[in-house]
mmCIF file of C-alpha atoms and ligand atoms in Angstrom:
data_model
loop_
_atom_site.group_PDB
_atom_site.id
_atom_site.type_symbol
_atom_site.label_atom_id
_atom_site.label_comp_id
_atom_site.label_asym_id
_atom_site.label_seq_id
_atom_site.Cartn_x
_atom_site.Cartn_y
_atom_site.Cartn_z
ATOM 1 C CA MET A 4 -0.363 -19.722 -31.465
ATOM 2 C CA PRO A 5 -3.685 -21.423 -30.633
ATOM 3 C CA VAL A 6 -2.428 -22.842 -27.247
ATOM 4 C CA ARG A 7 -1.347 -19.515 -26.007
ATOM 5 C CA HIS A 8 -4.446 -17.847 -27.355
ATOM 6 C CA ARG A 9 -6.635 -20.360 -25.385
ATOM 7 C CA PHE A 10 -4.589 -19.727 -22.235
ATOM 8 C CA VAL A 11 -5.089 -15.955 -22.565
ATOM 9 C CA SER A 12 -8.900 -16.302 -23.019
ATOM 10 C CA ALA A 13 -9.066 -18.688 -20.057
ATOM 11 C CA ALA A 14 -7.138 -16.220 -17.897
ATOM 12 C CA LEU A 15 -9.320 -13.329 -18.983
ATOM 13 C CA GLY A 16 -12.462 -15.369 -18.431
ATOM 14 C CA GLY A 17 -11.248 -16.195 -14.921
ATOM 15 C CA LEU A 18 -10.728 -12.585 -14.198
ATOM 16 C CA ILE A 19 -14.151 -11.537 -15.496
ATOM 17 C CA LEU A 20 -15.727 -14.253 -13.242
ATOM 18 C CA LEU A 21 -13.859 -13.019 -10.267
ATOM 19 C CA SER A 22 -14.433 -9.311 -10.916
ATOM 20 C CA PRO A 23 -18.006 -8.843 -9.657
ATOM 21 C CA ALA A 24 -18.023 -7.386 -6.164
ATOM 22 C CA ALA A 25 -17.601 -10.746 -4.453
ATOM 23 C CA ALA A 26 -15.030 -9.307 -2.103
ATOM 24 C CA PHE A 27 -15.037 -6.161 -0.028
ATOM 25 C CA ALA A 28 -12.120 -3.858 0.545
ATOM 26 C CA HIS A 29 -11.936 -2.534 4.134
ATOM 27 C CA ALA A 30 -13.358 -4.524 7.028
ATOM 28 C CA PHE A 31 -17.104 -5.163 6.681
ATOM 29 C CA LEU A 32 -19.166 -7.408 8.917
ATOM 30 C CA LYS A 33 -19.475 -10.809 7.362
ATOM 31 C CA THR A 34 -21.305 -12.690 10.121
ATOM 32 C CA ALA A 35 -22.273 -12.135 13.723
ATOM 33 C CA GLU A 36 -23.266 -14.241 16.721
ATOM 34 C CA PRO A 37 -26.035 -13.635 17.589
ATOM 35 C CA GLY A 38 -26.847 -13.089 13.892
ATOM 36 C CA VAL A 39 -27.858 -9.873 12.215
ATOM 37 C CA GLY A 40 -31.673 -9.492 12.892
ATOM 38 C CA ALA A 41 -31.761 -12.821 14.729
ATOM 39 C CA VAL A 42 -34.253 -13.689 17.471
ATOM 40 C CA VAL A 43 -32.614 -15.850 20.134
ATOM 41 C CA ALA A 44 -34.006 -17.406 23.366
ATOM 42 C CA GLN A 45 -30.934 -17.287 25.538
ATOM 43 C CA ALA A 46 -28.933 -14.146 26.276
ATOM 44 C CA PRO A 47 -25.317 -14.517 25.174
ATOM 45 C CA SER A 48 -22.336 -13.612 27.415
ATOM 46 C CA GLN A 49 -20.377 -12.277 24.480
ATOM 47 C CA LEU A 50 -20.826 -11.257 20.781
ATOM 48 C CA LEU A 51 -18.701 -12.760 18.060
ATOM 49 C CA LEU A 52 -18.187 -10.455 15.068
ATOM 50 C CA THR A 53 -16.487 -11.796 11.917
ATOM 51 C CA TYR A 54 -15.269 -9.339 9.235
ATOM 52 C CA THR A 55 -14.109 -9.422 5.594
ATOM 53 C CA GLU A 56 -10.597 -8.274 6.574
ATOM 54 C CA GLY A 57 -8.129 -8.545 9.382
ATOM 55 C CA LEU A 58 -8.757 -6.155 12.296
ATOM 56 C CA GLU A 59 -6.669 -3.952 14.509
ATOM 57 C CA VAL A 60 -8.775 -4.838 17.521
ATOM 58 C CA ARG A 61 -7.011 -2.265 19.783
ATOM 59 C CA PHE A 62 -8.606 0.430 17.666
ATOM 60 C CA CYS A 63 -12.000 -1.032 17.268
ATOM 61 C CA THR A 64 -14.995 -0.066 19.387
ATOM 62 C CA VAL A 65 -18.324 -1.750 19.869
ATOM 63 C CA THR A 66 -21.318 -0.529 21.827
ATOM 64 C CA VAL A 67 -24.421 -2.546 22.539
ATOM 65 C CA GLN A 68 -27.637 -0.720 23.529
ATOM 66 C CA GLY A 69 -30.456 -2.496 25.306
ATOM 67 C CA PRO A 70 -34.192 -1.889 24.924
ATOM 68 C CA ASP A 71 -34.012 0.833 27.584
ATOM 69 C CA GLY A 72 -31.155 2.531 25.828
ATOM 70 C CA ALA A 73 -28.554 1.590 28.401
ATOM 71 C CA ALA A 74 -25.189 0.236 27.237
ATOM 72 C CA VAL A 75 -24.712 -3.440 28.049
ATOM 73 C CA GLN A 76 -21.240 -4.130 26.714
ATOM 74 C CA ALA A 77 -19.087 -5.305 29.585
ATOM 75 C CA GLY A 78 -15.663 -4.374 28.184
ATOM 76 C CA LYS A 79 -13.543 -3.611 25.150
ATOM 77 C CA PRO A 80 -13.491 -5.851 22.082
ATOM 78 C CA GLN A 81 -11.052 -8.766 22.356
ATOM 79 C CA ALA A 82 -8.980 -10.348 19.636
ATOM 80 C CA VAL A 83 -9.591 -13.990 18.757
ATOM 81 C CA ALA A 84 -6.274 -15.947 18.673
ATOM 82 C CA GLY A 85 -5.662 -17.362 15.221
ATOM 83 C CA HIS A 86 -8.527 -15.455 13.608
ATOM 84 C CA GLU A 87 -7.318 -11.999 12.645
ATOM 85 C CA ASN A 88 -10.732 -11.051 11.186
ATOM 86 C CA GLU A 89 -12.745 -11.796 14.373
ATOM 87 C CA MET A 90 -13.424 -10.089 17.648
ATOM 88 C CA THR A 91 -15.499 -10.806 20.669
ATOM 89 C CA VAL A 92 -17.341 -8.338 22.884
ATOM 90 C CA PRO A 93 -18.347 -9.290 26.429
ATOM 91 C CA VAL A 94 -21.914 -8.280 27.231
ATOM 92 C CA HIS A 95 -24.031 -8.319 30.323
ATOM 93 C CA ILE A 96 -27.642 -8.890 29.268
ATOM 94 C CA THR A 97 -30.417 -9.391 31.856
ATOM 95 C CA ALA A 98 -33.645 -8.512 30.088
ATOM 96 C CA PRO A 99 -35.393 -9.551 26.964
ATOM 97 C CA GLY A 100 -35.913 -7.127 24.081
ATOM 98 C CA LYS A 101 -34.126 -5.648 21.115
ATOM 99 C CA TYR A 102 -30.352 -4.905 21.340
ATOM 100 C CA THR A 103 -28.576 -2.672 18.970
ATOM 101 C CA VAL A 104 -24.872 -3.176 18.151
ATOM 102 C CA THR A 105 -22.879 -0.229 16.789
ATOM 103 C CA TRP A 106 -19.345 -1.031 15.677
ATOM 104 C CA HIS A 107 -16.370 0.959 14.505
ATOM 105 C CA ALA A 108 -13.643 -1.146 12.936
ATOM 106 C CA LEU A 109 -10.036 -0.462 11.889
ATOM 107 C CA SER A 110 -8.689 -3.005 9.366
ATOM 108 C CA VAL A 111 -5.064 -3.972 8.937
ATOM 109 C CA ASP A 112 -5.056 -1.971 5.630
ATOM 110 C CA THR A 113 -5.325 1.230 7.844
ATOM 111 C CA HIS A 114 -8.963 1.961 6.809
ATOM 112 C CA LYS A 115 -11.893 2.576 9.123
ATOM 113 C CA THR A 116 -15.465 1.380 8.765
ATOM 114 C CA GLU A 117 -18.574 1.435 10.857
ATOM 115 C CA GLY A 118 -22.020 -0.046 10.921
ATOM 116 C CA ARG A 119 -24.853 -1.217 13.168
ATOM 117 C CA PHE A 120 -27.286 -4.071 13.406
ATOM 118 C CA SER A 121 -29.643 -5.511 16.017
ATOM 119 C CA PHE A 122 -30.815 -8.807 17.427
ATOM 120 C CA THR A 123 -33.667 -9.679 19.822
ATOM 121 C CA ILE A 124 -33.716 -11.732 22.995
ATOM 122 C CA SER A 125 -37.064 -13.434 23.370
ATOM 123 C CA PRO A 126 -37.103 -16.321 25.858
ATOM 124 C CA MET B 21 -8.332 13.884 11.829
ATOM 125 C CA ASP B 22 -11.138 12.292 9.851
ATOM 126 C CA GLY B 23 -11.515 15.011 7.173
ATOM 127 C CA SER B 24 -10.458 14.750 3.542
ATOM 128 C CA GLY B 25 -7.603 17.324 4.099
ATOM 129 C CA TRP B 26 -6.041 14.965 6.558
ATOM 130 C CA LEU B 27 -6.648 11.958 4.303
ATOM 131 C CA ILE B 28 -4.742 13.769 1.491
ATOM 132 C CA LEU B 29 -2.011 14.745 3.853
ATOM 133 C CA ARG B 30 -1.561 11.168 5.068
ATOM 134 C CA GLY B 31 -1.472 10.050 1.364
ATOM 135 C CA LEU B 32 1.133 12.597 0.372
ATOM 136 C CA CYS B 33 3.330 11.521 3.343
ATOM 137 C CA ARG B 34 2.942 7.876 2.286
ATOM 138 C CA GLY B 35 3.817 8.800 -1.289
ATOM 139 C CA LEU B 36 6.972 10.728 -0.248
ATOM 140 C CA HIS B 37 7.960 7.896 2.046
ATOM 141 C CA LEU B 38 7.655 5.512 -0.914
ATOM 142 C CA ALA B 39 9.595 7.938 -3.179
ATOM 143 C CA GLY B 40 12.489 8.054 -0.647
ATOM 144 C CA TYR B 41 12.475 4.363 -0.099
ATOM 145 C CA PHE B 42 12.339 3.580 -3.856
ATOM 146 C CA SER B 43 15.182 5.960 -4.630
ATOM 147 C CA ALA B 44 17.389 4.487 -1.913
ATOM 148 C CA PHE B 45 16.697 0.962 -3.216
ATOM 149 C CA GLY B 46 16.981 1.989 -6.896
ATOM 150 C CA THR B 47 20.393 3.585 -6.239
ATOM 151 C CA MET B 48 21.654 0.448 -4.559
ATOM 152 C CA ALA B 49 20.235 -1.719 -7.449
ATOM 153 C CA LEU B 50 21.741 0.499 -10.110
ATOM 154 C CA ALA B 51 25.177 0.349 -8.389
ATOM 155 C CA THR B 52 25.084 -3.478 -9.006
ATOM 156 C CA THR B 53 24.720 -2.965 -12.782
ATOM 157 C CA LEU B 54 27.509 -0.347 -13.223
ATOM 158 C CA PRO B 55 30.225 -1.375 -15.694
ATOM 159 C CA ARG B 56 33.181 -3.056 -14.007
ATOM 160 C CA GLY B 57 35.526 -0.477 -12.419
ATOM 161 C CA ALA B 58 33.174 2.387 -13.073
ATOM 162 C CA ARG B 59 33.025 4.951 -10.242
ATOM 163 C CA VAL B 60 30.109 7.421 -9.696
ATOM 164 C CA PRO B 61 30.776 10.012 -6.990
ATOM 165 C CA GLY B 62 27.654 10.784 -4.934
ATOM 166 C CA LEU B 63 25.878 7.458 -5.195
ATOM 167 C CA ARG B 64 26.264 6.817 -1.405
ATOM 168 C CA ARG B 65 25.056 10.308 -0.631
ATOM 169 C CA MET B 66 22.069 9.703 -2.857
ATOM 170 C CA ALA B 67 21.191 6.447 -1.074
ATOM 171 C CA TRP B 68 21.420 8.195 2.269
ATOM 172 C CA GLY B 69 19.183 11.014 0.889
ATOM 173 C CA GLY B 70 16.534 8.499 -0.026
ATOM 174 C CA PHE B 71 16.845 6.943 3.441
ATOM 175 C CA ALA B 72 16.397 10.387 5.015
ATOM 176 C CA LEU B 73 13.340 11.186 2.993
ATOM 177 C CA ALA B 74 11.843 7.768 3.715
ATOM 178 C CA LEU B 75 12.557 8.351 7.418
ATOM 179 C CA LEU B 76 11.207 11.855 7.694
ATOM 180 C CA ALA B 77 8.114 11.323 5.515
ATOM 181 C CA GLY B 78 7.599 7.914 7.288
ATOM 182 C CA ALA B 79 7.715 9.649 10.660
ATOM 183 C CA ALA B 80 5.116 12.161 9.526
ATOM 184 C CA TRP B 81 2.963 9.362 8.117
ATOM 185 C CA PHE B 82 3.231 7.418 11.384
ATOM 186 C CA TRP B 83 2.164 10.441 13.423
ATOM 187 C CA LEU B 84 -0.848 11.209 11.142
ATOM 188 C CA GLN B 85 -1.917 7.617 10.911
ATOM 189 C CA THR B 86 -1.720 7.214 14.645
ATOM 190 C CA ALA B 87 -3.859 10.426 15.123
ATOM 191 C CA TYR B 88 -6.416 8.850 12.751
ATOM 192 C CA PHE B 89 -6.391 5.432 14.367
ATOM 193 C CA ALA B 90 -6.858 6.872 17.910
ATOM 194 C CA ALA B 91 -9.270 9.636 16.726
ATOM 195 C CA ALA B 92 -6.915 11.906 18.721
ATOM 196 C CA GLN B 93 -8.020 15.387 19.639
ATOM 197 C CA THR B 94 -4.684 16.586 21.011
ATOM 198 C CA SER B 95 -1.055 15.861 20.349
ATOM 199 C CA ALA B 96 -0.919 14.262 23.807
ATOM 200 C CA ASP B 97 -3.527 11.713 22.593
ATOM 201 C CA VAL B 98 -1.278 10.914 19.609
ATOM 202 C CA VAL B 99 1.802 10.486 21.866
ATOM 203 C CA ASN B 100 -0.123 8.121 24.074
ATOM 204 C CA ALA B 101 -1.228 5.990 21.147
ATOM 205 C CA LEU B 102 2.178 5.900 19.399
ATOM 206 C CA PRO B 103 3.501 2.887 21.323
ATOM 207 C CA ILE B 104 0.263 0.951 20.798
ATOM 208 C CA VAL B 105 0.457 1.520 17.049
ATOM 209 C CA ALA B 106 4.149 0.545 17.044
ATOM 210 C CA GLU B 107 3.602 -2.654 19.082
ATOM 211 C CA TYR B 108 0.186 -3.924 18.043
ATOM 212 C CA THR B 109 -0.746 -2.797 14.507
ATOM 213 C CA ARG B 110 0.429 -4.236 11.230
ATOM 214 C CA PHE B 111 0.943 -0.679 9.995
ATOM 215 C CA GLY B 112 3.345 0.213 12.842
ATOM 216 C CA LEU B 113 5.225 -3.110 12.807
ATOM 217 C CA LEU B 114 5.678 -2.936 9.052
ATOM 218 C CA LEU B 115 6.813 0.601 8.921
ATOM 219 C CA LEU B 116 9.395 0.197 11.715
ATOM 220 C CA GLY B 117 10.616 -3.145 10.282
ATOM 221 C CA ARG B 118 10.939 -1.685 6.817
ATOM 222 C CA MET B 119 12.842 1.332 8.139
ATOM 223 C CA ALA B 120 15.199 -0.987 10.051
ATOM 224 C CA ALA B 121 15.774 -2.918 6.809
ATOM 225 C CA LEU B 122 16.559 0.260 4.925
ATOM 226 C CA LEU B 123 19.007 1.439 7.642
ATOM 227 C CA LEU B 124 20.838 -1.909 7.382
ATOM 228 C CA ALA B 125 20.774 -1.619 3.591
ATOM 229 C CA ALA B 126 22.321 1.874 3.632
ATOM 230 C CA LEU B 127 25.045 0.703 6.047
ATOM 231 C CA ALA B 128 25.789 -2.233 3.797
ATOM 232 C CA PHE B 129 25.894 0.130 0.838
ATOM 233 C CA GLN B 130 28.304 2.377 2.716
ATOM 234 C CA LEU B 131 30.605 -0.739 3.105
ATOM 235 C CA ALA B 132 30.363 -1.244 -0.749
ATOM 236 C CA TRP B 133 28.243 -4.389 -0.391
ATOM 237 C CA ALA B 134 25.835 -3.178 -3.108
ATOM 238 C CA ARG B 135 24.160 -6.551 -3.699
ATOM 239 C CA VAL B 136 23.418 -7.159 -0.003
ATOM 240 C CA ALA B 137 22.191 -3.634 0.290
ATOM 241 C CA ALA B 138 19.871 -3.841 -2.789
ATOM 242 C CA LEU B 139 18.425 -7.219 -1.565
ATOM 243 C CA LEU B 140 17.647 -5.873 1.943
ATOM 244 C CA ALA B 141 16.071 -2.777 0.536
ATOM 245 C CA LEU B 142 14.048 -4.837 -1.975
ATOM 246 C CA GLY B 143 12.611 -6.844 0.963
ATOM 247 C CA GLY B 144 11.409 -3.531 2.524
ATOM 248 C CA VAL B 145 9.929 -2.404 -0.779
ATOM 249 C CA LEU B 146 7.941 -5.569 -1.258
ATOM 250 C CA ALA B 147 6.791 -5.821 2.350
ATOM 251 C CA GLU B 148 4.703 -2.640 1.774
ATOM 252 C CA ALA B 149 2.304 -4.908 -0.218
ATOM 253 C CA TRP B 150 1.017 -6.448 3.058
ATOM 254 C CA LEU B 151 -0.445 -3.103 4.072
ATOM 255 C CA GLY B 152 -2.766 -3.100 0.993
ATOM 256 C CA HIS B 153 -6.144 -4.680 0.500
ATOM 257 C CA GLY B 154 -4.662 -7.896 -0.905
ATOM 258 C CA GLY B 155 -2.701 -8.366 2.299
ATOM 259 C CA ALA B 156 -5.762 -7.760 4.466
ATOM 260 C CA MET B 157 -8.111 -9.977 2.567
ATOM 261 C CA ALA B 158 -8.456 -13.778 2.579
ATOM 262 C CA GLY B 159 -9.463 -15.935 -0.410
ATOM 263 C CA PRO B 160 -8.422 -15.988 -4.059
ATOM 264 C CA GLU B 161 -9.088 -12.239 -4.689
ATOM 265 C CA GLY B 162 -6.810 -11.493 -1.645
ATOM 266 C CA ALA B 163 -3.991 -13.764 -2.993
ATOM 267 C CA MET B 164 -4.342 -12.311 -6.517
ATOM 268 C CA LEU B 165 -4.278 -8.700 -5.282
ATOM 269 C CA LEU B 166 -1.375 -9.346 -2.967
ATOM 270 C CA SER B 167 0.774 -10.947 -5.590
ATOM 271 C CA SER B 168 -0.067 -8.211 -8.114
ATOM 272 C CA ALA B 169 0.811 -5.605 -5.507
ATOM 273 C CA VAL B 170 4.196 -7.279 -4.863
ATOM 274 C CA LEU B 171 4.996 -7.260 -8.629
ATOM 275 C CA HIS B 172 3.672 -3.776 -9.065
ATOM 276 C CA LEU B 173 5.915 -2.504 -6.201
ATOM 277 C CA ALA B 174 8.912 -4.332 -7.636
ATOM 278 C CA GLY B 175 8.318 -2.897 -11.057
ATOM 279 C CA ALA B 176 7.851 0.659 -9.843
ATOM 280 C CA ALA B 177 10.755 0.594 -7.413
ATOM 281 C CA ILE B 178 13.288 -0.902 -9.854
ATOM 282 C CA TRP B 179 12.276 1.535 -12.685
ATOM 283 C CA LEU B 180 11.451 4.810 -10.983
ATOM 284 C CA GLY B 181 13.734 4.267 -8.008
ATOM 285 C CA ALA B 182 16.784 3.900 -10.252
ATOM 286 C CA LEU B 183 16.104 7.043 -12.270
ATOM 287 C CA PRO B 184 17.806 9.591 -9.994
ATOM 288 C CA ALA B 185 20.892 7.433 -9.732
ATOM 289 C CA LEU B 186 20.834 6.809 -13.487
ATOM 290 C CA ALA B 187 20.819 10.532 -14.174
ATOM 291 C CA LEU B 188 23.746 11.023 -11.740
ATOM 292 C CA ALA B 189 25.726 8.099 -13.306
ATOM 293 C CA LEU B 190 25.092 9.351 -16.857
ATOM 294 C CA ARG B 191 26.490 12.729 -15.873
ATOM 295 C CA HIS B 192 29.633 11.444 -14.212
ATOM 296 C CA LEU B 193 30.684 8.410 -16.195
ATOM 297 C CA PRO B 194 32.964 8.714 -19.256
ATOM 298 C CA GLY B 195 31.026 8.559 -22.552
ATOM 299 C CA ALA B 196 31.625 4.912 -23.365
ATOM 300 C CA GLU B 197 30.729 3.698 -19.876
ATOM 301 C CA ALA B 198 27.635 5.908 -19.800
ATOM 302 C CA ALA B 199 26.483 4.303 -23.018
ATOM 303 C CA VAL B 200 27.053 0.811 -21.625
ATOM 304 C CA LEU B 201 25.013 1.649 -18.536
ATOM 305 C CA ALA B 202 22.183 3.241 -20.531
ATOM 306 C CA ARG B 203 21.972 0.157 -22.784
ATOM 307 C CA ARG B 204 21.941 -2.141 -19.724
ATOM 308 C CA PHE B 205 19.141 -0.218 -18.076
ATOM 309 C CA SER B 206 16.999 -0.004 -21.185
ATOM 310 C CA PRO B 207 15.621 -3.615 -21.192
ATOM 311 C CA ILE B 208 15.228 -3.578 -17.422
ATOM 312 C CA GLY B 209 13.120 -0.480 -17.711
ATOM 313 C CA ALA B 210 11.077 -2.094 -20.538
ATOM 314 C CA ALA B 211 10.442 -5.198 -18.409
ATOM 315 C CA CYS B 212 9.285 -3.044 -15.504
ATOM 316 C CA VAL B 213 6.829 -1.243 -17.786
ATOM 317 C CA ALA B 214 5.415 -4.520 -18.933
ATOM 318 C CA VAL B 215 4.939 -5.694 -15.310
ATOM 319 C CA LEU B 216 3.425 -2.334 -14.376
ATOM 320 C CA LEU B 217 0.869 -2.415 -17.207
ATOM 321 C CA GLY B 218 -0.061 -6.059 -16.564
ATOM 322 C CA THR B 219 -0.605 -5.523 -12.852
ATOM 323 C CA ALA B 220 -2.346 -2.220 -13.365
ATOM 324 C CA ALA B 221 -4.858 -4.026 -15.707
ATOM 325 C CA LEU B 222 -5.564 -6.670 -13.043
ATOM 326 C CA GLN B 223 -5.998 -4.017 -10.353
ATOM 327 C CA PHE B 224 -8.205 -2.004 -12.679
ATOM 328 C CA LEU B 225 -10.502 -5.068 -13.047
ATOM 329 C CA LEU B 226 -10.520 -5.978 -9.396
ATOM 330 C CA LEU B 227 -10.561 -2.595 -7.768
ATOM 331 C CA VAL B 228 -11.927 0.022 -10.187
ATOM 332 C CA GLY B 229 -14.320 -2.398 -11.883
ATOM 333 C CA GLY B 230 -15.271 -0.464 -14.984
ATOM 334 C CA VAL B 231 -14.623 2.595 -17.068
ATOM 335 C CA GLY B 232 -17.565 4.360 -15.572
ATOM 336 C CA ALA B 233 -15.939 4.421 -12.127
ATOM 337 C CA LEU B 234 -13.074 6.402 -13.593
ATOM 338 C CA PHE B 235 -15.445 9.410 -13.838
ATOM 339 C CA THR B 236 -17.777 8.887 -10.874
ATOM 340 C CA THR B 237 -15.511 8.044 -7.917
ATOM 341 C CA ALA B 238 -12.508 9.734 -6.381
ATOM 342 C CA TYR B 239 -10.681 6.405 -6.447
ATOM 343 C CA GLY B 240 -11.444 6.032 -10.106
ATOM 344 C CA ALA B 241 -10.323 9.590 -10.946
ATOM 345 C CA LEU B 242 -7.016 9.168 -9.168
ATOM 346 C CA ALA B 243 -6.439 5.733 -10.740
ATOM 347 C CA GLY B 244 -7.172 7.332 -14.166
ATOM 348 C CA LEU B 245 -4.659 10.093 -13.375
ATOM 349 C CA LYS B 246 -2.061 7.514 -12.484
ATOM 350 C CA LEU B 247 -2.740 5.691 -15.836
ATOM 351 C CA LEU B 248 -2.385 8.944 -17.758
ATOM 352 C CA LEU B 249 0.905 9.769 -15.979
ATOM 353 C CA LEU B 250 2.108 6.207 -16.640
ATOM 354 C CA GLY B 251 1.326 6.799 -20.264
ATOM 355 C CA GLY B 252 3.454 9.962 -20.191
ATOM 356 C CA LEU B 253 6.280 8.070 -18.469
ATOM 357 C CA ILE B 254 6.238 5.345 -21.031
ATOM 358 C CA THR B 255 6.350 7.887 -23.861
ATOM 359 C CA LEU B 256 9.425 9.501 -22.336
ATOM 360 C CA ALA B 257 11.014 6.156 -21.698
ATOM 361 C CA ALA B 258 10.341 4.966 -25.262
ATOM 362 C CA ARG B 259 11.974 8.178 -26.645
ATOM 363 C CA ASN B 260 15.005 7.528 -24.384
ATOM 364 C CA LYS B 261 15.167 3.917 -25.457
ATOM 365 C CA PHE B 262 14.675 4.202 -29.226
ATOM 366 C CA ARG B 263 16.104 7.660 -30.024
ATOM 367 C CA LEU B 264 18.433 8.953 -27.331
ATOM 368 C CA THR B 265 20.171 5.760 -26.053
ATOM 369 C CA PRO B 266 21.296 4.586 -29.537
ATOM 370 C CA ARG B 267 22.816 8.023 -30.200
ATOM 371 C CA LEU B 268 25.006 8.032 -27.103
ATOM 372 C CA PRO B 269 27.351 9.586 -26.219
ATOM 373 C CA GLY B 270 26.291 12.487 -28.543
ATOM 374 C CA SER B 271 22.808 12.656 -26.986
ATOM 375 C CA ARG B 272 23.996 12.549 -23.392
ATOM 376 C CA ALA B 273 22.777 15.951 -22.204
ATOM 377 C CA ALA B 274 19.339 15.363 -23.708
ATOM 378 C CA LEU B 275 19.128 11.917 -22.139
ATOM 379 C CA ILE B 276 20.067 13.247 -18.684
ATOM 380 C CA ARG B 277 17.329 15.916 -18.982
ATOM 381 C CA ALA B 278 14.777 13.266 -20.095
ATOM 382 C CA VAL B 279 15.659 10.925 -17.215
ATOM 383 C CA ALA B 280 15.374 13.789 -14.726
ATOM 384 C CA LEU B 281 11.961 14.664 -16.170
ATOM 385 C CA GLU B 282 10.923 10.988 -15.915
ATOM 386 C CA ALA B 283 11.987 10.941 -12.277
ATOM 387 C CA ALA B 284 9.863 14.127 -11.543
ATOM 388 C CA LEU B 285 6.811 12.573 -13.257
ATOM 389 C CA GLY B 286 7.519 9.363 -11.220
ATOM 390 C CA LEU B 287 7.354 11.356 -8.005
ATOM 391 C CA VAL B 288 3.897 12.698 -8.977
ATOM 392 C CA VAL B 289 2.795 9.148 -9.696
ATOM 393 C CA LEU B 290 3.944 8.037 -6.281
ATOM 394 C CA LEU B 291 2.134 10.958 -4.551
ATOM 395 C CA ALA B 292 -1.040 10.004 -6.374
ATOM 396 C CA ALA B 293 -0.545 6.392 -5.332
ATOM 397 C CA GLY B 294 -0.081 7.405 -1.670
ATOM 398 C CA VAL B 295 -3.485 9.226 -1.771
ATOM 399 C CA LEU B 296 -5.135 6.391 -3.775
ATOM 400 C CA LEU B 297 -4.110 3.888 -1.012
ATOM 401 C CA GLN B 298 -6.224 5.864 1.504
ATOM 402 C CA LEU B 299 -9.424 5.461 -0.470
ATOM 403 C CA GLU B 300 -12.019 2.770 -0.908
ATOM 404 C CA PRO B 301 -11.852 0.972 -4.285
ATOM 405 C CA PRO B 302 -15.282 1.211 -5.937
ATOM 406 C CA ALA B 303 -15.415 -2.402 -7.242
ATOM 407 C CA MET B 304 -15.066 -3.694 -3.680
ATOM 408 C CA ALA B 305 -17.174 -1.005 -1.857
ATOM 409 C CA GLY B 306 -18.951 -2.380 1.219
ATOM 410 C CA MET B 307 -22.613 -2.250 1.959
ATOM 411 C CA ALA B 308 -23.580 0.705 4.128
ATOM 412 C CA GLY B 309 -24.892 -0.162 7.556
ATOM 413 C CA MET B 310 -23.688 -3.737 7.624
HETATM 414 CU CU1 CU C 14 -9.619 -0.846 2.998
#
């Protein structure tokens, strides 16, 4: 059965191509605005965090610490309509310097993750 | 509520909930394959029993999961978070919706609408897949994992879920009818085993990643345990199919014992699955700190 044989090898080959850790289980940070480690001239009014899985935003928390250690987040994370894997966080940034974002995420698969990154405001 | 003891407890509640749900569904499904005119006393009670187990274990799971979501310190914290989980999380909406479907199914079964009941309950069985990683993930891996989870749930629920009802029916039906039922169930069970093995292989590749992870991660160890138990189940099922079923009705007592043992092993598999679903699959482990 050469045809079936070829089909099976193609299917297995496809699986092996896909199997390296190209995807992440649980919600991990995919991209951020401002970006991870970015240096930006203008202070944003909110952060946009994009994850690898859908989020339960009601049970996510994000804190943003300024150069003097004070918290600058201006409210709880907000869901982004139509984008289950994104959330925004309003911030009130008045001074230049390095800002550290610490996030705790709950994904729709019921698992929790956490992480931190920083960005710098340098006008 | 973050410790590994709580994690295991959440997993065991999830496994028990699945066991109750599967057995309610499996009882309804088996009733649709009974020989014409066959009567098995106790099937309705068995369906309600499965419903009750799904409800009680589901309630405990809901409570523990809410405590975990809200990082609750006191039971008052949990009570405050319950409505938010019920209204806004996929977990809460799915669990409540699936229990409503099972209640409707049990009522339909009570009215002797076995097919309607089995279809409603099947919907609730399959919907559980959307709580897994495949349902939470976008892209081709997500779609592949989600479809394999749907098939895996269907195979497990049709096979394992029907076992308690099968044992009951084999005990109560007259010899000839019992033999007809066992011969009808035999190819269905074999098809389920094939589906379970195929989807398990795919999940092994995508989630466990390699043989090494079986020995170095908790997820791998539990997945390995599930595979071993599945091997044991298949051995039992093969003996039933090739040795005991052809010798019916003479082998009836031995077959009933073997089916009951299969059901007990199946329960252990589901408890392991419940805990496994709380853990991070090693092949898709995230980067620390990102
Ligand atoms: Cu996860």
